[in-house]
Amino acid sequence: MSSTISQATASPLVAACLAGDLLTMPPLLLEFKDSHPRSEQNETIFLLLAEATKNKHITLVGYLLNQTENTDYSKDLIFQAMCAGPDMVMLYLVKNPDIWKFEWLGSGNLLASALRQNQVELLTYLLEIVGADPGRSMESPRMAQIFFPLEWVAYSSTEDYARLLIKYGAMVKGTYALQMAAGSNRSKIGMVRLLMEAGADINSMPDFDDIFLGYGYNYIETALHCAAKTGTEEVVALLMEYGADSTKLDGRGYTAIELAEIHGRFELADLIRSYKTNASC
């Protein structure tokens, strides 16, 4: 706590804060405000907010947020709110919706956090009320500075989350979402179908921009290339039925059949050949 703040006066406030004592806090804070300039009032309230947030005293945080007009919250404070849970985050969002834009290295923003932690209420609030960007353009925020939210969801989450992101404008075309779903070894056939019905180009090969990755990315592939390496028979069959081009070369010059054989997925290579044979009959 700042040396300009009287420890004798501040200590009861801190004690009430640590205890989550909403009954004692108002008269103590009123007394403090009456005897200290506004700059010290705001500083003290923010220090109390940090303690109350860290200790998950959500009712006390709500009270303290209403005691100052200053909404210039730090990234550290919002990170503490994230750790305290989605209800705590929403208290801060009501006061300053722009905090959704804060990004933490390796973690992304609040939307990314809500996705990773399956916080559907917070995710919906961010998209519907705050207007957070779910990946509407190539300049949109990325998760861990690499993946668009829909790309991450396509591989790691559920169709419900994908529908929600798409509903609020997440791009499907031009992203790697279909490849991420097709390359999963967990048979994400529902996700693959959803993305194709939402407009994903089955034979496109989006190229990651090195500026986002920080290193060269050489795997420029179609969804079929990805499925042939690490996907499932169900997904390969679905892609072929939707018109995947098995003759198309990836960024290194391989067809899907060649990739399947390189990775020991001979059953997938045979499956792709069977569709080629049937198509030529």
mmCIF file of C-alpha atoms in Angstrom, residues 173-177 203-213 216-222 251:
data_model
loop_
_atom_site.group_PDB
_atom_site.id
_atom_site.type_symbol
_atom_site.label_atom_id
_atom_site.label_comp_id
_atom_site.label_asym_id
_atom_site.label_seq_id
_atom_site.Cartn_x
_atom_site.Cartn_y
_atom_site.Cartn_z
ATOM 1 C CA LYS A 173 -13.820 -19.483 -45.054
ATOM 2 C CA GLY A 174 -10.147 -18.652 -45.102
ATOM 3 C CA THR A 175 -9.480 -20.215 -41.714
ATOM 4 C CA TYR A 176 -7.960 -23.534 -40.728
ATOM 5 C CA ALA A 177 -11.060 -24.642 -38.787
ATOM 6 C CA ASN A 203 -10.472 -27.999 -50.986
ATOM 7 C CA SER A 204 -8.956 -24.755 -49.737
ATOM 8 C CA MET A 205 -5.439 -24.582 -48.307
ATOM 9 C CA PRO A 206 -5.210 -21.496 -46.068
ATOM 10 C CA ASP A 207 -1.677 -20.361 -45.430
ATOM 11 C CA PHE A 208 -0.754 -19.325 -41.899
ATOM 12 C CA ASP A 209 0.829 -15.883 -41.813
ATOM 13 C CA ASP A 210 4.252 -16.199 -40.180
ATOM 14 C CA ILE A 211 3.753 -12.843 -38.491
ATOM 15 C CA PHE A 212 1.235 -14.454 -36.134
ATOM 16 C CA LEU A 213 3.199 -17.626 -35.505
ATOM 17 C CA GLY A 216 7.747 -20.845 -40.466
ATOM 18 C CA TYR A 217 4.719 -23.094 -40.948
ATOM 19 C CA ASN A 218 5.130 -25.523 -43.830
ATOM 20 C CA TYR A 219 1.965 -27.584 -43.507
ATOM 21 C CA ILE A 220 -0.305 -25.991 -46.095
ATOM 22 C CA GLU A 221 -3.025 -28.598 -46.520
ATOM 23 C CA THR A 222 -6.632 -29.326 -47.347
ATOM 24 C CA GLY A 251 2.395 -27.438 -49.614
#
